[in-house]
CSV table of C-alpha atoms in Angstrom, one decimal:
chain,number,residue,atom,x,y,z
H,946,UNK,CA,5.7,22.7,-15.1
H,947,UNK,CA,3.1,22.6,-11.8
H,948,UNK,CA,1.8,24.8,-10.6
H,949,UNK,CA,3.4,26.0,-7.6
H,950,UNK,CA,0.0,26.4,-5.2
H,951,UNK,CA,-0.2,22.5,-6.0
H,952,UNK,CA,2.5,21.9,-4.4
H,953,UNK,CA,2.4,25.1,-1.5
H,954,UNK,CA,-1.0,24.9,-0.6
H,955,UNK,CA,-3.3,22.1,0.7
H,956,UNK,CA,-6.4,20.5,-0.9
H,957,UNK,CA,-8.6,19.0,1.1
H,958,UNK,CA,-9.6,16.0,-0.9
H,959,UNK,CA,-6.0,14.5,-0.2
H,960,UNK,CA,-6.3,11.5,1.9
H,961,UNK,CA,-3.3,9.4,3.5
H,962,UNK,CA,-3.8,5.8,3.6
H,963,UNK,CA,-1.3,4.2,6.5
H,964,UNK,CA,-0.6,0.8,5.6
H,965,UNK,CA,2.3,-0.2,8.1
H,966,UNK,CA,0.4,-2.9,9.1
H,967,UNK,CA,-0.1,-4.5,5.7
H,968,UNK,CA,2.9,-4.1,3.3
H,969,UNK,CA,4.9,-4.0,6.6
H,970,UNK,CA,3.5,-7.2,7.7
H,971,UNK,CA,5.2,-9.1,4.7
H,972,UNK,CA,8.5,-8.1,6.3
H,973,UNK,CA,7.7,-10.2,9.6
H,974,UNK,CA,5.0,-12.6,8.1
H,975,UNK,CA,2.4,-10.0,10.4
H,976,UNK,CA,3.8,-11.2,13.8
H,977,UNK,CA,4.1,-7.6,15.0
H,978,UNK,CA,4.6,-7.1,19.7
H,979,UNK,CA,1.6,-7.1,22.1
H,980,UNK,CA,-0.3,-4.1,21.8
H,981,UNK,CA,1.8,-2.7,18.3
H,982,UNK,CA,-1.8,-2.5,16.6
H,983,UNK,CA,-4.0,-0.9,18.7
H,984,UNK,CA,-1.1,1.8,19.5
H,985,UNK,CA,-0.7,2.1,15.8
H,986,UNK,CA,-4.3,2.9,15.3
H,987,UNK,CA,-4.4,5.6,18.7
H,988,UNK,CA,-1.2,7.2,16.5
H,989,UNK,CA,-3.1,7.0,13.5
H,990,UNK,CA,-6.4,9.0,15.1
H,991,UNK,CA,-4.0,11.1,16.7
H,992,UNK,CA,-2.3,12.4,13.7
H,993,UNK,CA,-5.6,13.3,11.8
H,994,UNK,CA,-4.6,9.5,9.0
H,995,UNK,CA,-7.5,9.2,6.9
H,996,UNK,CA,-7.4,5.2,6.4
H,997,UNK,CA,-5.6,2.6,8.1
H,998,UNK,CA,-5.1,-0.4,6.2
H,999,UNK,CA,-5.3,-3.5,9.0
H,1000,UNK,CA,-4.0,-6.2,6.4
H,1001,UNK,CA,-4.9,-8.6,4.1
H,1002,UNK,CA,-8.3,-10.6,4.1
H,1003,UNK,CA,-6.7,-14.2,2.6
H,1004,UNK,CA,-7.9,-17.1,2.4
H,1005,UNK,CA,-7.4,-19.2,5.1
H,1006,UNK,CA,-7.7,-22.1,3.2
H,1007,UNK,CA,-4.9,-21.1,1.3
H,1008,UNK,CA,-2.7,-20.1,3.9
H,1009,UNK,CA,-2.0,-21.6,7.5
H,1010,UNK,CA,-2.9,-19.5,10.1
H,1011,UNK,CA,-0.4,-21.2,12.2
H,1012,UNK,CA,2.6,-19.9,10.5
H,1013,UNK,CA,1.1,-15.5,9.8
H,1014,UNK,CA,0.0,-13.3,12.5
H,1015,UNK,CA,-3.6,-11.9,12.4
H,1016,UNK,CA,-3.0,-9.2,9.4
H,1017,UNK,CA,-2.5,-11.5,7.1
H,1018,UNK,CA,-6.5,-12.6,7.4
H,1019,UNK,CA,-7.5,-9.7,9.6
H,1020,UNK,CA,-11.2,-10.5,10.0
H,1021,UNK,CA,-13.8,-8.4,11.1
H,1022,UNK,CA,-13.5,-10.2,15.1
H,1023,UNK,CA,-9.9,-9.5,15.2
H,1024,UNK,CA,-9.9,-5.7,14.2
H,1025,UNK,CA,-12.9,-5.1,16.8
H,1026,UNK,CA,-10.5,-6.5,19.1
H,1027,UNK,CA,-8.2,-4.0,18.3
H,1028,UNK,CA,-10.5,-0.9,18.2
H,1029,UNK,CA,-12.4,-1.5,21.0
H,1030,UNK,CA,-16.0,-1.0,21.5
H,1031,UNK,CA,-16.2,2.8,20.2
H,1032,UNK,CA,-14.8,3.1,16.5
H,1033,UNK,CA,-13.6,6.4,15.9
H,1034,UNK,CA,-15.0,8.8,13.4
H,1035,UNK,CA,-11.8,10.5,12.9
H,1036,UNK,CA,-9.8,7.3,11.2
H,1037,UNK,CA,-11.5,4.9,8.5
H,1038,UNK,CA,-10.5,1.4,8.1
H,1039,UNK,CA,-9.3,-0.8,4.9
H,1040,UNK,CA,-8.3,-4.0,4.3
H,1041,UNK,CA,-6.5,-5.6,1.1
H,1042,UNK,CA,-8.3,-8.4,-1.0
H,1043,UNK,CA,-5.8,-10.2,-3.4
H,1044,UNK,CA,-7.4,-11.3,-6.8
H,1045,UNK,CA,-6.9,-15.4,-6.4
H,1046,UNK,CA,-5.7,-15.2,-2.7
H,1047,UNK,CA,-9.3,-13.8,-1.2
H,1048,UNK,CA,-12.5,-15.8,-0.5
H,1049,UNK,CA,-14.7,-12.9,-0.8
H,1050,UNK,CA,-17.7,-14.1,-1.0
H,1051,UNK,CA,-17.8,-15.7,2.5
H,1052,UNK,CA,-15.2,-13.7,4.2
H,1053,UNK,CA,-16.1,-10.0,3.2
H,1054,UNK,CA,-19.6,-9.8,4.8
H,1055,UNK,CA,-22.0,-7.2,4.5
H,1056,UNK,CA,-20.7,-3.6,5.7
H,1057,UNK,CA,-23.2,-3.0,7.9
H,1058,UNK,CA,-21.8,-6.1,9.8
H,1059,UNK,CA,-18.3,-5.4,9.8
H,1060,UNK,CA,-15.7,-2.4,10.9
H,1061,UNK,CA,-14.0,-2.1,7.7
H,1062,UNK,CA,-15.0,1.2,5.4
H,1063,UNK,CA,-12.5,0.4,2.7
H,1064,UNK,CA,-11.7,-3.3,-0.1
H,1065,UNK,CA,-8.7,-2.9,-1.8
H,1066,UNK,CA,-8.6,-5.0,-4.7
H,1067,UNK,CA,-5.2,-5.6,-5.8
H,1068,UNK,CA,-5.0,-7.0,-9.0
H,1069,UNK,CA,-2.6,-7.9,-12.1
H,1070,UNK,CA,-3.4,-6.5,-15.5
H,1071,UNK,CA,-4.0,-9.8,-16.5
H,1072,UNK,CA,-6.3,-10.8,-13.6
H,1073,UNK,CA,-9.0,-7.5,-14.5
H,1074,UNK,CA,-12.1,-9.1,-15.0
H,1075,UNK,CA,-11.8,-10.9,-12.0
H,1076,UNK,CA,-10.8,-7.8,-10.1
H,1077,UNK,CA,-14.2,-6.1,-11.1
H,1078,UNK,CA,-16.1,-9.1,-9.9
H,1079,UNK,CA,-13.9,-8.8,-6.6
H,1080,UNK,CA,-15.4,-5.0,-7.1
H,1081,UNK,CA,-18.6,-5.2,-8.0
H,1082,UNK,CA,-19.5,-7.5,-4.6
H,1083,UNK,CA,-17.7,-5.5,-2.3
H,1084,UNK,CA,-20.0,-2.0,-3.8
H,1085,UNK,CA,-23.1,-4.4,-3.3
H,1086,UNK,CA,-22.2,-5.0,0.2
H,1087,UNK,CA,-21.8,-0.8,1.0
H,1088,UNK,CA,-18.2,-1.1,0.9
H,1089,UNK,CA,-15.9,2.2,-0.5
H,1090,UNK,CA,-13.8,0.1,-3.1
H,1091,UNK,CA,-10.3,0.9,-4.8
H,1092,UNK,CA,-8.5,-1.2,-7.5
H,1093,UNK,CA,-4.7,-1.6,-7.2
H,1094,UNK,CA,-3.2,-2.2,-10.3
H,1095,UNK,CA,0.3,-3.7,-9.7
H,1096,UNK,CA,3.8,-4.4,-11.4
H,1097,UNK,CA,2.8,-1.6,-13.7
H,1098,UNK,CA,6.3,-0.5,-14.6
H,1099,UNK,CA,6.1,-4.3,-16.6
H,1100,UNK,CA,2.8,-3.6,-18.7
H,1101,UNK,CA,2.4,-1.9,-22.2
H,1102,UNK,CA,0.8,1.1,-22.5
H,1103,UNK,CA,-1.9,-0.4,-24.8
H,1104,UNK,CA,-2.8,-3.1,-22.1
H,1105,UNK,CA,-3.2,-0.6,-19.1
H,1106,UNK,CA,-5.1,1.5,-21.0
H,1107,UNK,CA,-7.7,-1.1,-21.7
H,1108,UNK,CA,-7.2,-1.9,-17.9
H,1109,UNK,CA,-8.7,1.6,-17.1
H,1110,UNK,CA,-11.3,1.4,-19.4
H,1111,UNK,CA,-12.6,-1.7,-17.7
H,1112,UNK,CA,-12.0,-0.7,-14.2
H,1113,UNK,CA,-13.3,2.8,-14.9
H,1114,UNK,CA,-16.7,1.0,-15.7
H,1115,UNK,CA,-17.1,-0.8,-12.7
H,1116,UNK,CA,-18.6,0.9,-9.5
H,1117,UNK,CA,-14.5,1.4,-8.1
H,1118,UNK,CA,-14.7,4.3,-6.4
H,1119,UNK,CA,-10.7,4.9,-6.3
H,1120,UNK,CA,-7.8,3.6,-9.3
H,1121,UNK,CA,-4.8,3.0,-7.9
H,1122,UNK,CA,-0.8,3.7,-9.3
H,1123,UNK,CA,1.5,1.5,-7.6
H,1124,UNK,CA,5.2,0.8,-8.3
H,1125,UNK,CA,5.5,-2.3,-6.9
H,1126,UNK,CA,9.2,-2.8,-7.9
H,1127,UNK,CA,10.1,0.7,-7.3
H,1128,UNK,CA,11.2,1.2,-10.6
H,1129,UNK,CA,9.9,4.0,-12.0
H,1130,UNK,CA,11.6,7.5,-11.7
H,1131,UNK,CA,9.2,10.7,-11.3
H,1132,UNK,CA,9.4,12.4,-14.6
H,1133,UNK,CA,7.7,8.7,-15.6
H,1134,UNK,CA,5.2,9.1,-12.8
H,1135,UNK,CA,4.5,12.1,-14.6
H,1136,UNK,CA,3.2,10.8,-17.9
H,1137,UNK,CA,2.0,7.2,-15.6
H,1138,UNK,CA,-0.3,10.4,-14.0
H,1139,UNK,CA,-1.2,11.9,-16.8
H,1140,UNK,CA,-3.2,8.1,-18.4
H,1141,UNK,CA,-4.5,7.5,-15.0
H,1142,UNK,CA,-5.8,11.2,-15.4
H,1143,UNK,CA,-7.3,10.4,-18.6
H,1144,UNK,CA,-9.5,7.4,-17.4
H,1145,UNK,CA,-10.5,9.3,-13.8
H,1146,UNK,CA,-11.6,11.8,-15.5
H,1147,UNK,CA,-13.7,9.9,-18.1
H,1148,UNK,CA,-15.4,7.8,-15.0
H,1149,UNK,CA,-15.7,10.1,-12.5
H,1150,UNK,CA,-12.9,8.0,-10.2
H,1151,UNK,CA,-10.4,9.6,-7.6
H,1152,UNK,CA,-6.9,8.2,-7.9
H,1153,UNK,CA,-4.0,6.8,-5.7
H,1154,UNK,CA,-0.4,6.3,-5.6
H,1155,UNK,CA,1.3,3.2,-3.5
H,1156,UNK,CA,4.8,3.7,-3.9
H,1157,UNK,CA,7.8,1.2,-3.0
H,1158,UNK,CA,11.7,2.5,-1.8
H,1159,UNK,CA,14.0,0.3,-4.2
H,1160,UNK,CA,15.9,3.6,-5.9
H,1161,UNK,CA,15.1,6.2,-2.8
H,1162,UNK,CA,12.4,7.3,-4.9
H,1163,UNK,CA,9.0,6.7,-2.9
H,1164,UNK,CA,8.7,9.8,-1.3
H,1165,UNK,CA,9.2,11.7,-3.8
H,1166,UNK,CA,6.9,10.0,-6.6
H,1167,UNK,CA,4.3,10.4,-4.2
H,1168,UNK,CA,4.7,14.1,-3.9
H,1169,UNK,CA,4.8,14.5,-7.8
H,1170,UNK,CA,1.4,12.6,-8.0
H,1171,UNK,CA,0.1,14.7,-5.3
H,1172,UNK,CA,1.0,17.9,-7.8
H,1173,UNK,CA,-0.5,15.7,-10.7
H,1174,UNK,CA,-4.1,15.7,-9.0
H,1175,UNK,CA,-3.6,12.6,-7.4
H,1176,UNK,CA,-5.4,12.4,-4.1
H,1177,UNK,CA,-4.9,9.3,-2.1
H,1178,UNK,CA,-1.3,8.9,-0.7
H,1179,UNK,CA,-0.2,5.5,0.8
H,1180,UNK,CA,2.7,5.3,3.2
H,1181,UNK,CA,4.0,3.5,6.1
H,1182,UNK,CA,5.9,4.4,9.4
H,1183,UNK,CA,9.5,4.5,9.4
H,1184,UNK,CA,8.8,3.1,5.8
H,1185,UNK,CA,8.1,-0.3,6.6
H,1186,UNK,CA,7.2,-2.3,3.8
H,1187,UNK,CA,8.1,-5.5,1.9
H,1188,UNK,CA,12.0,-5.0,0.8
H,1189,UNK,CA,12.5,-1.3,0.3
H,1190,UNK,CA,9.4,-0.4,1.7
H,1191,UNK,CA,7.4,2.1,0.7
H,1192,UNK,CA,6.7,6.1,1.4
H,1193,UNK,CA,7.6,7.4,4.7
H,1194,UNK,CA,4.4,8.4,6.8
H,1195,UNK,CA,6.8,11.1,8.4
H,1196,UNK,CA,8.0,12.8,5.2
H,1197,UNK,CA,4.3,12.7,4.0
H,1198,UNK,CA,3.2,14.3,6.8
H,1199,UNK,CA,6.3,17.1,6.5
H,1200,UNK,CA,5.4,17.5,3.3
H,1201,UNK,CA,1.3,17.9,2.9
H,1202,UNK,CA,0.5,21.7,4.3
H,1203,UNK,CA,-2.9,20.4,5.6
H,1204,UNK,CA,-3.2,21.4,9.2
H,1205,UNK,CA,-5.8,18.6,10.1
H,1206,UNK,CA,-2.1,16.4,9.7
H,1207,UNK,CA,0.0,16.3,13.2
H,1208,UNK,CA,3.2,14.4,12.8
H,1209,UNK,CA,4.3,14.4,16.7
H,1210,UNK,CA,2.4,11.2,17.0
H,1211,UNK,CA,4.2,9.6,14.6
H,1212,UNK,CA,7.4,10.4,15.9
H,1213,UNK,CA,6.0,9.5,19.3
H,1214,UNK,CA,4.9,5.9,17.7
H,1215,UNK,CA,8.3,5.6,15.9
H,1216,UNK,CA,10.3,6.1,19.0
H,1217,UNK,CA,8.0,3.7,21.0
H,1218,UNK,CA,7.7,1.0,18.7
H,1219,UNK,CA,9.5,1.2,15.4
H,1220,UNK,CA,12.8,1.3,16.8
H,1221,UNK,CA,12.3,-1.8,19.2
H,1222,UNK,CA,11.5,-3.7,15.3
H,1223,UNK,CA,14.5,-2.9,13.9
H,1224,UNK,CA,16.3,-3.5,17.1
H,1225,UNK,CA,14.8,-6.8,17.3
H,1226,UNK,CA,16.3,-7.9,14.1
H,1227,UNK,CA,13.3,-7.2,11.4
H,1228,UNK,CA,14.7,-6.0,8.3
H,1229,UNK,CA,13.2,-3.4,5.5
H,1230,UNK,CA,14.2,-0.7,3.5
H,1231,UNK,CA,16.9,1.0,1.1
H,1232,UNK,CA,19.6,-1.3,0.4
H,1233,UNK,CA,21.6,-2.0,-2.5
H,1234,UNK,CA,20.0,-5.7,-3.6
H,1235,UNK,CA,16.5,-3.3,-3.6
H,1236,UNK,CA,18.5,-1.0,-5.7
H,1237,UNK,CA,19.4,-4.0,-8.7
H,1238,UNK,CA,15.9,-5.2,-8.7
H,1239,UNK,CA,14.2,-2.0,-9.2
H,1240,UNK,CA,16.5,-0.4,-11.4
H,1241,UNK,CA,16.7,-4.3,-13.5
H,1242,UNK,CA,12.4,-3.6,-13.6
H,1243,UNK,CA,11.8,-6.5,-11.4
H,1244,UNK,CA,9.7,-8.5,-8.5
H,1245,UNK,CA,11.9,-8.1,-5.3
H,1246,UNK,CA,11.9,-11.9,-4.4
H,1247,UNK,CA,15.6,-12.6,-4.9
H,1248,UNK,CA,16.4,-9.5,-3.4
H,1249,UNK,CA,14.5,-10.6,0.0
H,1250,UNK,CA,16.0,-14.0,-0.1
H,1251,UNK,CA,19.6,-12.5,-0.8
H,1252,UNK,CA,18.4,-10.2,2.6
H,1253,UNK,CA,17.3,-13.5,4.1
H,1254,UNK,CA,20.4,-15.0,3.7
H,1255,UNK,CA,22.4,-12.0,4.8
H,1256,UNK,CA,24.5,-12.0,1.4
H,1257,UNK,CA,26.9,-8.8,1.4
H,1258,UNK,CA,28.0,-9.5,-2.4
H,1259,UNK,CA,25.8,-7.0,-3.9
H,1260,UNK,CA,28.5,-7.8,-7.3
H,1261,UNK,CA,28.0,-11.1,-7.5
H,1262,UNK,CA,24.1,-10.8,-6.7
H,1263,UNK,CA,24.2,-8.6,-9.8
H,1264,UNK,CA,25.7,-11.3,-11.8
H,1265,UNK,CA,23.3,-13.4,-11.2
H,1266,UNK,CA,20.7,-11.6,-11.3
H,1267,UNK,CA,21.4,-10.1,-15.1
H,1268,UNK,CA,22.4,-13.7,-16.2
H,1269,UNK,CA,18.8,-14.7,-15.9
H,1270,UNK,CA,16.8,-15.1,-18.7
């Protein structure tokens, strides 16, 4: 059992990662209102956020520009335009580098030229070695650097293991645990925690939890890797985030005893902004076809496109979906 004064107190090498813009970005292919950024950020200083996570660096000759808003490349020009002149000490920023999506070696320049603090490498297990190269330039260039292994709930044991070892050799300075198909139920966090645990440990590395909403269970794997040692906590306002989304910035907030944390500006930022999304039609969160995929162990993509399609059959989705080889 934790210990309680894990769980009651406050340590302060927690740090909360917002990442609204990102993961909630693949809800509304990163076409988010006029000024939705830069009030995001002002929230995010406001309420004592440790990182905000401005979106993805992708390729753009993989992707048309024409058809994503700016977080889906967010370059360096486009988050100074968001920012302003004076950066502020109190918020640091990230962006995400997908192994095979990401031309880092030309578009992630030299830190000393750019305002981001923070590469997140998101990887598969199978795509490691070229996550560490994705690594090891982003350390040369003065960047912080975290690996974020995904679709874990799908790997064996053996083969994350060996994961760790490699990533714990590189210069990453954080390894993190995400559920990407929200699958996994806390008492398996617990032991998912406790291999991480062996690895940071070994390498000197903090670690970091990225949770997704498909079984209401976000939140509150979160909170048990916070009691597990776990120190950097993603999450997202009003839980926006691909399908189920992710952790709620608000019940993080409620939750960490830290008083450097203020959650009135996120409920200021929710009531200004996150309700006009929803009212507008954009769609995330807890619903049933979220619930099948994670509790089935897989990718949410037929779950969006049954959202897409404004399907009702949750049955018949269910059907189909354990009829697939």
């Amino acid at each position: 059992m934790k210990d309680i004064s894990e769980l009651m107190n406050f340590r302060p090498s927690i740090k909360v990662l917002d990442a609204t813009l990102r993961d909630g970005g693949l809800v509304n292919d990163f076409y988010f209102p006029e000024g939705f950024a830069k009030a995001l950020y002002e929230a995010n200083v406001k309420s004592g956020v440790d990182y905000m996570e401005f979106g993805y660096r992708a390729d753009k000759s993989m992707f048309d520009v024409e058809k994503f808003g700016p977080c889906k490349f967010s370059d360096d020009e486009y988050i100074r335009s968001v920012i302003g002149s004076e950066k502020s000490e109190k918020v640091k920023l990230a962006i995400m580098a997908d192994v095979g999506r990401c031309n880092y070696k030309e578009d992630i320049h030299e830190r000393s030229e750019s305002p981001v603090d923070l590469i997140r490498v998101a990887t598969y297990l199978h795509q490691i070695p070229a996550a560490v190269e994705m690594i090891e330039d982003a350390h040369r260039k003065g960047y912080e650097t975290s690996c974020n292994i995904m679709a874990l709930s799908t790997g064996q044991e053996n083969d994350i293991k060996a994961a760790l070892d490699i990533i714990g050799k590189s210069p990453v300075d954080i390894i993190y645990i995400v559920d990407s198909y929200g699958s996994i139920y806390p008492e398996q966090m617990a032991r998912v925690c406790d291999i991480f645990a062996e690895f940071s440990a070994k390498y000197n590395k903090k670690l970091g939890i990225h949770a997704h909403d498909n079984q209401k269970l976000a939140f509150a794997n979160t909170i048990e890797c916070v009691g597990d040692g776990v120190d950097y906590l993603d999450a997202t306002y009003m839980q926006m985030g691909r399908g189920a989304g992710n952790c709620a910035m608000e019940l993080l907030l409620g939750f960490l005893k830290n008083p450097k944390y203020n959650i009135y500006p996120v409920f200021e930022f929710i009531q200004n902004h996150m309700v006009d999304l929803k009212k507008k039609g954009i769609t995330w969160g807890y619903d049933i076809q979220y619930v099948v995929t994670g509790i089935l162990n897989q990718h949410p993509r037929t779950a969006i496109a049954f959202t897409k399609d404004n399907r009702t059959d949750y049955a018949d989705f269910y059907k189909e979906i354990i009829s697939q080889d």
